[in-house]
Coordinates of C-alpha atoms and ligand atoms in Angstrom, one line a residue:
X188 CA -30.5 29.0 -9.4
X189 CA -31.7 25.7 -9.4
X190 CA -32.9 24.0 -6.3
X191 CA -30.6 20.4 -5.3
X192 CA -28.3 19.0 -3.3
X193 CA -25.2 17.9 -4.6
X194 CA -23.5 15.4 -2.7
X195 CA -19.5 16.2 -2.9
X196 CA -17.3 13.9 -2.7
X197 CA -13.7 13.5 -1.9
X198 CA -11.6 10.5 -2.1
X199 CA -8.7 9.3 -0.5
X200 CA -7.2 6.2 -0.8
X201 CA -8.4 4.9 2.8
X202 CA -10.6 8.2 3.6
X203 CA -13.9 9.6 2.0
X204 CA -15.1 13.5 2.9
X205 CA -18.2 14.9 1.9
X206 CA -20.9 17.4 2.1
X207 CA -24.3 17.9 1.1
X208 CA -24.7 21.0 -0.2
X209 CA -27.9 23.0 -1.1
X210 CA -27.8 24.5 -4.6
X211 CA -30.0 27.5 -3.7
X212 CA -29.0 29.2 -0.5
X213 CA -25.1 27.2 -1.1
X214 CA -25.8 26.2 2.8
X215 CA -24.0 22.9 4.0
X216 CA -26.7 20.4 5.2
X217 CA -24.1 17.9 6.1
X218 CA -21.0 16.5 6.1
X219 CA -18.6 14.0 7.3
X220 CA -15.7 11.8 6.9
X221 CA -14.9 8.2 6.9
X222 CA -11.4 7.2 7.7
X223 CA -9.3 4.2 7.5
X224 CA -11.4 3.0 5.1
X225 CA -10.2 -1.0 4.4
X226 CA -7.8 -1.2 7.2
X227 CA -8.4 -1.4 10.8
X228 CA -9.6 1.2 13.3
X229 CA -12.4 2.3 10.5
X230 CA -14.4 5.6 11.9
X231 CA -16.9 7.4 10.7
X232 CA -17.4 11.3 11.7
X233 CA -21.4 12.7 10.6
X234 CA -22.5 16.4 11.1
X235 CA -26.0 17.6 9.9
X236 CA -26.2 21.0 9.7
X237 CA -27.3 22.6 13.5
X238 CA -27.1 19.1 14.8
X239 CA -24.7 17.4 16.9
X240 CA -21.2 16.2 15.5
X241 CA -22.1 12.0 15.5
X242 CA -18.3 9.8 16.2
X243 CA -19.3 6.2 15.7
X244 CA -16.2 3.4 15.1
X245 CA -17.4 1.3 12.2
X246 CA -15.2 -1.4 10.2
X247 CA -15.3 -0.4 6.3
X248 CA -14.1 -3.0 4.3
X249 CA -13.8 -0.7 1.2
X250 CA -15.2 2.3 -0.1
X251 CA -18.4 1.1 -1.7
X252 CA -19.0 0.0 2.5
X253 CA -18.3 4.1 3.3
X254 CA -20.4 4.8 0.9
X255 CA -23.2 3.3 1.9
X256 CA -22.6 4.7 5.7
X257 CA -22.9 8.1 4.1
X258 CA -25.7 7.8 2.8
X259 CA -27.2 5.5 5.2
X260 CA -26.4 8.5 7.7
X261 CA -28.0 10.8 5.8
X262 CA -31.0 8.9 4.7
X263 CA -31.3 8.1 8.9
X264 CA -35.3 8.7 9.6
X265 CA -33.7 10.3 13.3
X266 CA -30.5 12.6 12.3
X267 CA -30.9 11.8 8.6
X268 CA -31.1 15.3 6.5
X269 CA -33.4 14.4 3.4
X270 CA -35.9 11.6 3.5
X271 CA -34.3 9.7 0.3
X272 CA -31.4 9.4 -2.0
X273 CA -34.0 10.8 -4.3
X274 CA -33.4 14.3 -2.8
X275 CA -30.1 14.0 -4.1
X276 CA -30.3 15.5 -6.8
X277 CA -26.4 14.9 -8.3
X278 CA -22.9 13.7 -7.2
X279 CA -19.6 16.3 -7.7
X280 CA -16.6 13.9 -7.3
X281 CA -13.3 16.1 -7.0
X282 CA -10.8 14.0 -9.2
X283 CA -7.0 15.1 -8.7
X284 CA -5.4 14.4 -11.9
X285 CA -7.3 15.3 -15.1
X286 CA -3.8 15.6 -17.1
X287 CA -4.2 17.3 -20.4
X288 CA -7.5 15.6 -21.1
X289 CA -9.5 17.8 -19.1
X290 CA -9.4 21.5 -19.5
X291 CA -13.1 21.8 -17.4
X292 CA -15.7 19.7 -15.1
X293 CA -17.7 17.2 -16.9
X294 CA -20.6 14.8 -16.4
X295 CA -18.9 11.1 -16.0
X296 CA -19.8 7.9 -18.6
X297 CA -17.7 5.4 -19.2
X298 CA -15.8 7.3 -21.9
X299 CA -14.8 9.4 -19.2
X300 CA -14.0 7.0 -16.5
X301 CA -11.0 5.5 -18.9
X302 CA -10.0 9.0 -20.0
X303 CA -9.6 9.4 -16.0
X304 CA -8.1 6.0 -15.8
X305 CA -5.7 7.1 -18.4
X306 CA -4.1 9.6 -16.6
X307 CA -3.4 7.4 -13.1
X308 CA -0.2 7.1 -13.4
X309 CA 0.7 10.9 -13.1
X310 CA -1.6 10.7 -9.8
X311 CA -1.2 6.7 -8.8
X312 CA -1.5 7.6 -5.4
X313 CA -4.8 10.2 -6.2
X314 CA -6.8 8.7 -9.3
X315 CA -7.4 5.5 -8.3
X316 CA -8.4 6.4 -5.6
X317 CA -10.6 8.8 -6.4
X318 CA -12.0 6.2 -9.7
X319 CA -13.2 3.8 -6.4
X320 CA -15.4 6.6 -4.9
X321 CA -16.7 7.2 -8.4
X322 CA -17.7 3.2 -8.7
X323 CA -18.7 2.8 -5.7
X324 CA -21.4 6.0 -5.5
X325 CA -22.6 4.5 -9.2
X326 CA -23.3 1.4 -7.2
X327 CA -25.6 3.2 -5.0
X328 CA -27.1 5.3 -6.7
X329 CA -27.1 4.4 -10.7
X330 CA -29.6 6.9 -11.9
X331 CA -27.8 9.9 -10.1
X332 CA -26.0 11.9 -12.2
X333 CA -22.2 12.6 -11.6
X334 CA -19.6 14.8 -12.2
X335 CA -15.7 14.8 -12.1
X336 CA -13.9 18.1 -11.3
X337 CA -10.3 18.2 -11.6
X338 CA -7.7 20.0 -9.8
X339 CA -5.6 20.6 -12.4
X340 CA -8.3 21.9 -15.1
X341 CA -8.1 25.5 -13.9
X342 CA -4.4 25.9 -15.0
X343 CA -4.7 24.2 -19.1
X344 CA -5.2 27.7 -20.1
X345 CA -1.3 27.8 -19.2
X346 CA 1.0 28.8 -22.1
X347 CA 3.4 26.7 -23.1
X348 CA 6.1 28.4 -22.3
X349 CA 4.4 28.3 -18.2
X350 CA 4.0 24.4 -18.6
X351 CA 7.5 23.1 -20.7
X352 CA 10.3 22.0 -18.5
X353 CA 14.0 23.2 -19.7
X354 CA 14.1 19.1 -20.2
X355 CA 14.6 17.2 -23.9
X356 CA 11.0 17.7 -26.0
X357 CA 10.3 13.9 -26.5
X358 CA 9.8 13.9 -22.5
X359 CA 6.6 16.0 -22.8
X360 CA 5.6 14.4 -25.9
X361 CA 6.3 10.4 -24.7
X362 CA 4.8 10.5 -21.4
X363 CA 3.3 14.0 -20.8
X364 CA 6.1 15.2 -18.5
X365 CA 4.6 18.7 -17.9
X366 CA 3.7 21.8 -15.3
X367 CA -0.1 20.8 -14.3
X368 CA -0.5 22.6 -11.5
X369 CA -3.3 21.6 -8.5
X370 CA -5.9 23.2 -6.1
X371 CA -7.5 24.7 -9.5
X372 CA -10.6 25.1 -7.6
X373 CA -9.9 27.0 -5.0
X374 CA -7.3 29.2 -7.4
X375 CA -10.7 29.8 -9.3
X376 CA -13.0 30.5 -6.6
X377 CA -11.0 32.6 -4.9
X378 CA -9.9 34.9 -8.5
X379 CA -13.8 35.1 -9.2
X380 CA -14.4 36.3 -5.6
X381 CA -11.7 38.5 -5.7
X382 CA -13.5 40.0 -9.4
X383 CA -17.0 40.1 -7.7
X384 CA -15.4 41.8 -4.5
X385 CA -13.3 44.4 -6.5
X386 CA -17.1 45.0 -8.4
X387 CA -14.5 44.5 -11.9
X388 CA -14.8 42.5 -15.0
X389 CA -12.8 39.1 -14.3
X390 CA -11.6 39.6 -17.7
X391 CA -10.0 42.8 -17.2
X392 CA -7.8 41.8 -14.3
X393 CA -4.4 41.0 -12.9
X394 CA -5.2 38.8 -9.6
X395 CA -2.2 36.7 -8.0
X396 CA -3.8 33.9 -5.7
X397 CA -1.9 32.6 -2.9
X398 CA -3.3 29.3 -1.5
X399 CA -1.1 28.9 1.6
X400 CA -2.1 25.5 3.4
X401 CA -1.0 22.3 4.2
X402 CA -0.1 21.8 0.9
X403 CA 0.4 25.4 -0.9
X404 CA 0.7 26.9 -4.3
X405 CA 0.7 30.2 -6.0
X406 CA -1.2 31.2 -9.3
X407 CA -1.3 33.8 -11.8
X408 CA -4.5 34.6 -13.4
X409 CA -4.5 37.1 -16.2
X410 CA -7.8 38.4 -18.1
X411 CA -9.5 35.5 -17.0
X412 CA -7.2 32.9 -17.3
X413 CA -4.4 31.3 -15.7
X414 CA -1.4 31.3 -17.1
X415 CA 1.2 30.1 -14.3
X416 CA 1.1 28.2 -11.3
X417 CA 3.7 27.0 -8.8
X418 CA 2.9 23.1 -8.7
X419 CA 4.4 21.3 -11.2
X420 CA 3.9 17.5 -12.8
X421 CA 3.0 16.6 -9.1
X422 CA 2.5 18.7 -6.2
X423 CA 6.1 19.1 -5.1
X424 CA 6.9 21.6 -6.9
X425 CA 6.8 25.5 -6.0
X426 CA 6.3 26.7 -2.5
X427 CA 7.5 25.3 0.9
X428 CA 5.3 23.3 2.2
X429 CA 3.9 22.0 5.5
X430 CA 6.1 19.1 5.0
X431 CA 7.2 19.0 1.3
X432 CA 9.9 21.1 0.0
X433 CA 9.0 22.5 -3.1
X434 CA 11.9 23.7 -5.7
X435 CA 14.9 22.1 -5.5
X436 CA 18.2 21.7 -7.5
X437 CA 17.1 18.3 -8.6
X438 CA 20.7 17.1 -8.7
X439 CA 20.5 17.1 -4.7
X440 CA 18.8 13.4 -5.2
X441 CA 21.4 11.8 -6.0
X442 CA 23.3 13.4 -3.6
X443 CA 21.6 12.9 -0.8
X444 CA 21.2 9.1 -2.1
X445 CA 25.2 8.8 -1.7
X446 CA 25.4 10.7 1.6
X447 CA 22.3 8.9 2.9
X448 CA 22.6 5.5 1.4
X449 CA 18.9 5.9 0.3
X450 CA 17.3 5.5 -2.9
X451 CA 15.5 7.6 -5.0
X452 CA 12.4 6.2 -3.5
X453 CA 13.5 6.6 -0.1
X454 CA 14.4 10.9 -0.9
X455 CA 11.4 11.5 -2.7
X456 CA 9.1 10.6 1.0
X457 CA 11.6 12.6 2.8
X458 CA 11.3 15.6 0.1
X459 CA 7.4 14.7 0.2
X460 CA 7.3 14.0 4.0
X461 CA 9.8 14.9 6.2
X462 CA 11.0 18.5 4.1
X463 CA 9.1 21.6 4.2
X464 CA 8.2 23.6 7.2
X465 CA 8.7 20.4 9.2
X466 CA 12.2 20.1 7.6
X467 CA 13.4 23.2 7.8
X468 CA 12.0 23.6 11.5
X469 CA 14.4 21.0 12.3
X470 CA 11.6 18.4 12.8
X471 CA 9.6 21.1 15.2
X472 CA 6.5 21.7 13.7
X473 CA 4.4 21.4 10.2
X474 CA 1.8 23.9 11.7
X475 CA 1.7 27.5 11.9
X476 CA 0.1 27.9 14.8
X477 CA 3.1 26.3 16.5
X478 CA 5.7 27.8 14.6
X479 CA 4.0 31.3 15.0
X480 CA 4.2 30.6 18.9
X481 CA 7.8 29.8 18.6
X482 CA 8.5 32.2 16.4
X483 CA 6.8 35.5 19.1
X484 CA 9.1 33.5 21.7
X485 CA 12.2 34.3 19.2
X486 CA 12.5 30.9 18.9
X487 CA 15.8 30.6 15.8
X488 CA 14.0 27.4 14.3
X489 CA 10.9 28.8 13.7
X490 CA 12.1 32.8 12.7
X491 CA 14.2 30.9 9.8
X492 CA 11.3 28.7 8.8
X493 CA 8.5 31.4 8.7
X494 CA 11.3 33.7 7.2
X495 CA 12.4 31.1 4.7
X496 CA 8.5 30.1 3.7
X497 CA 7.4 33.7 3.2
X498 CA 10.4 34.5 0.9
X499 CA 9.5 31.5 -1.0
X500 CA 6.1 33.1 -1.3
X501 CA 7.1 36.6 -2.0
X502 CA 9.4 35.8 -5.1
X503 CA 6.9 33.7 -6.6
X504 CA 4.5 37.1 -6.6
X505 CA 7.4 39.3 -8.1
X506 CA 7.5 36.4 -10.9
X507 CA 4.2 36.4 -11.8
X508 CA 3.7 39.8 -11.7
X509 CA 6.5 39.7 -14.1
X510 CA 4.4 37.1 -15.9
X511 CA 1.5 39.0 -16.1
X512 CA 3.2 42.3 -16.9
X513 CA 1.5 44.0 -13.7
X514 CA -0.9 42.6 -10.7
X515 CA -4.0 44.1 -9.6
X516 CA -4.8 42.2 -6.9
X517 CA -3.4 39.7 -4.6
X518 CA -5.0 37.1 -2.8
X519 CA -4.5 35.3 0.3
X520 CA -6.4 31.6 0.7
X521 CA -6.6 28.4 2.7
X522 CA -5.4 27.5 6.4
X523 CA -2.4 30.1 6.8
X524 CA -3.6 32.6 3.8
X525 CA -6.8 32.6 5.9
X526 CA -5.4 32.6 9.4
X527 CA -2.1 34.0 9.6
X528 CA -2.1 37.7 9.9
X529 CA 1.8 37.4 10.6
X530 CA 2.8 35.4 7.1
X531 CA 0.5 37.7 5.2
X532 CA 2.8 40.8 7.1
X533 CA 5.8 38.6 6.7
X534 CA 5.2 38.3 2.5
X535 CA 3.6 41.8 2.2
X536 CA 6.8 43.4 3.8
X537 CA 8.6 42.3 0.0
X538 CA 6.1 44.2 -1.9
X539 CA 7.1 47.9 -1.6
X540 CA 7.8 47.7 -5.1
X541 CA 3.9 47.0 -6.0
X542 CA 2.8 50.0 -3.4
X543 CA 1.2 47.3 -1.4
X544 CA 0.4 48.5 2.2
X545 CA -1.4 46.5 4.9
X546 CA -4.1 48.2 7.0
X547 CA -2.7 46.4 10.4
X548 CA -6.2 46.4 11.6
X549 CA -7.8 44.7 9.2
X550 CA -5.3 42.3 8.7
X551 CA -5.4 41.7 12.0
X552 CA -8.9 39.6 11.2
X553 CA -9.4 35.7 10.5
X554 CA -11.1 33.8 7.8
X555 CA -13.8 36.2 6.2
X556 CA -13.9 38.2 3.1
X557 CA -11.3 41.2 3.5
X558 CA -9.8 43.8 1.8
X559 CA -6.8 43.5 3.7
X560 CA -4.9 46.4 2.1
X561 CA -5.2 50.6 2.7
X562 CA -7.5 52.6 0.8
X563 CA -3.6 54.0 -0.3
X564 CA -2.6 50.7 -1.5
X565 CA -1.5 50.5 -5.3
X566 CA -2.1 47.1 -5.5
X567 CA -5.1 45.7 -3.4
X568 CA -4.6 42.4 -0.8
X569 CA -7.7 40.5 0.0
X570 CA -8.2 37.4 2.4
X571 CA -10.9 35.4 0.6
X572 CA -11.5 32.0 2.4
X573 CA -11.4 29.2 0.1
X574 CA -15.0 26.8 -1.0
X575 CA -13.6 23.8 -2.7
X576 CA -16.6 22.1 -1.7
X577 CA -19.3 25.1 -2.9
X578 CA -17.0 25.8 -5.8
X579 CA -17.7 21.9 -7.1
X580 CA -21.0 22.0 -5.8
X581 CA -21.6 24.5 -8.6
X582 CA -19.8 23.0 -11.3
X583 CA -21.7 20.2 -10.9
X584 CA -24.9 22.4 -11.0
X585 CA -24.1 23.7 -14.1
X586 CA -23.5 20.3 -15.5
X587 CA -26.3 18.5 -15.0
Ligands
LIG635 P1 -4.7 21.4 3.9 O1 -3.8 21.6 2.7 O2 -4.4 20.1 4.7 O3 -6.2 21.5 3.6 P2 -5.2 23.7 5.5 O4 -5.6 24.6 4.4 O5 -6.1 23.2 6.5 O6 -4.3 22.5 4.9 O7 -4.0 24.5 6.3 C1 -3.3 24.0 7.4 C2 -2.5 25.1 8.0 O8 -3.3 26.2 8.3 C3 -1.7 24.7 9.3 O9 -0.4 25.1 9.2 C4 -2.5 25.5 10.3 O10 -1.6 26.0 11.3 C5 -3.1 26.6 9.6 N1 -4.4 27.0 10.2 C6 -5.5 26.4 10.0 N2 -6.5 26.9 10.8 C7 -6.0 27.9 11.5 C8 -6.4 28.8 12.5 N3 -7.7 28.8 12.9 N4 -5.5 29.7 13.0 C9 -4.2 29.6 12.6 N5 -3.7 28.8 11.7 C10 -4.6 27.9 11.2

């Protein structure tokens, strides 16, 4: 493995998170946020590895300004981590949107700046903003090379028949309205760990991934390749989420924008924003950890909404194990997948069909590496903590 470190960067439109990651022992020498980035009340959070966690408020007029703080921060003679921007040795920019232009990672020209530009508006909240972090790192640091890796590359191995909507042709072939699908990273990572774990061939396998967080999604991965995944043209689609709603009868727009006297605009942030978990709780909670409280208590709210998210969950694995003819594995990921012994017992309990059983003790850990299933168990259940970060990291490697 070569020796680097690869800055990783992610960019919101008035946030920037990174890490400095070490090629070679994959260790995290630091990272950090800067948030509200061009508006007021700018902060910037700094961690170097087995240092202290550094808060300082600092006004960022845009991102080119966060930037420079990072690597400022990291470039600091005192809690500074190399001793210059020459020791980093490449940039991984996570993209969102790479639309049917990008199938894998790739090193960033100019070329592909416009081919990203091309495909804003099926992100316009996500590619801009993530074309501004690009800019303003190229700023910095012009000889560094760079790479883009796109959420949505892992799933362009989809089949046609996974990516066409039941809508009129000329939609998909005038404006690209299509199933993308998003958190391809992570859906990768975690089907590769899952191979290596299972000491298999990647190639010979049936693996499910569930990435249950915040935002959520489920993805079928079939001799090495994924060929279905819950999100859709945007990330609304599929699962419910911590506060979006996933599939819906669309014709309930319109009828909520009569009932409501909303428009569209107006129902699409409440299916984005207020729906979900946080909907269905009745406005109680968008976190597990507080509807897993309320539900122990028998709390009605939060037994539906657990109830109601892990049926969304389960008939999502019975369709792609149609899909796939079979599943080998299945994989739990993220925040919930991760920590939520409960929800994984909650979705499991649907899987008699599959001869999945649950070893209750070793469910009953959190965020490591686990075969989570019984030695019994027809089909095998893993926890496998998710490394967006490490997983670009290593794209980026491989790239430069
Ligand atoms: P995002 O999509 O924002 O990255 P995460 O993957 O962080 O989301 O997932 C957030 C969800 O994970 C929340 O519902 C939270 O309750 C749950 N979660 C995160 N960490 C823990 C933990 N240590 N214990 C229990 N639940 C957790």
């Amino acid at each position: 493995m070569k020796d680097m470190n690869v800055l990783v960067i992610n960019c919101g439109s008035s946030s920037l998170k990174f890490q400095l990651i070490n090629s070679k022992s994959e260790e995290v020498i630091a990272k950090g946020l800067c948030e509200r980035i061009g508006i007021e009340g700018g902060k910037m959070i700094y961690t170097p590895a087995g240092g202290e966690k550094q808060e300082k408020e600092i006004p960022m007029k845009d991102h080119t300004e966060a930037v420079r703080l990072v690597l400022e921060a990291l470039t600091d003679p005192d809690t500074g981590v190399v001793k210059s921007l020459e020791e980093i040795g490449a940039v991984g920019h996570r993209i969102v949107h790479g639309g049917e232009k990008f199938a894998s990672s790739t090193l960033i020209t100019d070329e592909v700046m416009e081919a990203i530009e091309g495909c804003n508006d099926l992100a316009p909240l996500h590619n801009p903003a993530n074309l501004i972090g690009i800019r303003a790192c190229r700023e910095l640091m012009p000889q560094t090379p760079m790479t883009a890796v796109f959420d949505t590359a892992f799933h362009q191995t989809m089949p046609e028949e996974a990516y066409l909507y039941g809508i009129p042709y000329r939609y998909y072939e005038d404006y690209k309205v299509r199933r993308y699908g998003f958190h391809g990273t992570s859906h990768s990572y975690v089907s590769h760990r899952a191979a290596e774990l299972m000491q298999k061939d990647y190639e010979d396998l049936k693996i499910i991934v569930c990435h249950l967080g915040n935002g959520a999604s489920v993805s079928a991965v079939k001799n090495g390749r994924c060929v279905d995944t819950s999100m859709g043209l945007t990330p609304l689609e599929g699962l419910i989420m911590g506060t979006r709603s996933g599939d819906l009868d669309p014709a309930i727009v319109e009828f909520l924008c009569n009932k409501e006297n909303k428009s569209v605009g107006e129902i699409l942030t409440v299916l984005n924003k207020e729906s979900g978990v946080l909907g269905l709780s009745g406005g109680f909670s968008s976190d597990f950890r507080d509807l897993e409280k309320a539900y122990r208590a028998g709390d009605e709210a939060a037994i539906r909404t657990m109830k109601g998210f892990a049926y969304r969950v389960a008939k999502y694995i019975g369709a792609y194990t149609a899909a796939m003819n079979g599943v080998d594995v299945i994989c739990f990921t993220a925040g919930i997948g991760e920590n939520n012994p409960l929800i994984r017992t909650m979705i499991s309990s649907y899987l008699g069909y599959l001869g999945v059983t649950l070893s209750e003790e070793a469910n009953a850990g959190r965020g490591e590496d686990a075969l989570i299933s019984t030695p019994e168990s027809k089909t095998k259940v893993y926890v496998i903590p998710t490394n967006e970060e490490l997983a670009i990291a290593r794209e980026t490697v491989a790239l430069v």
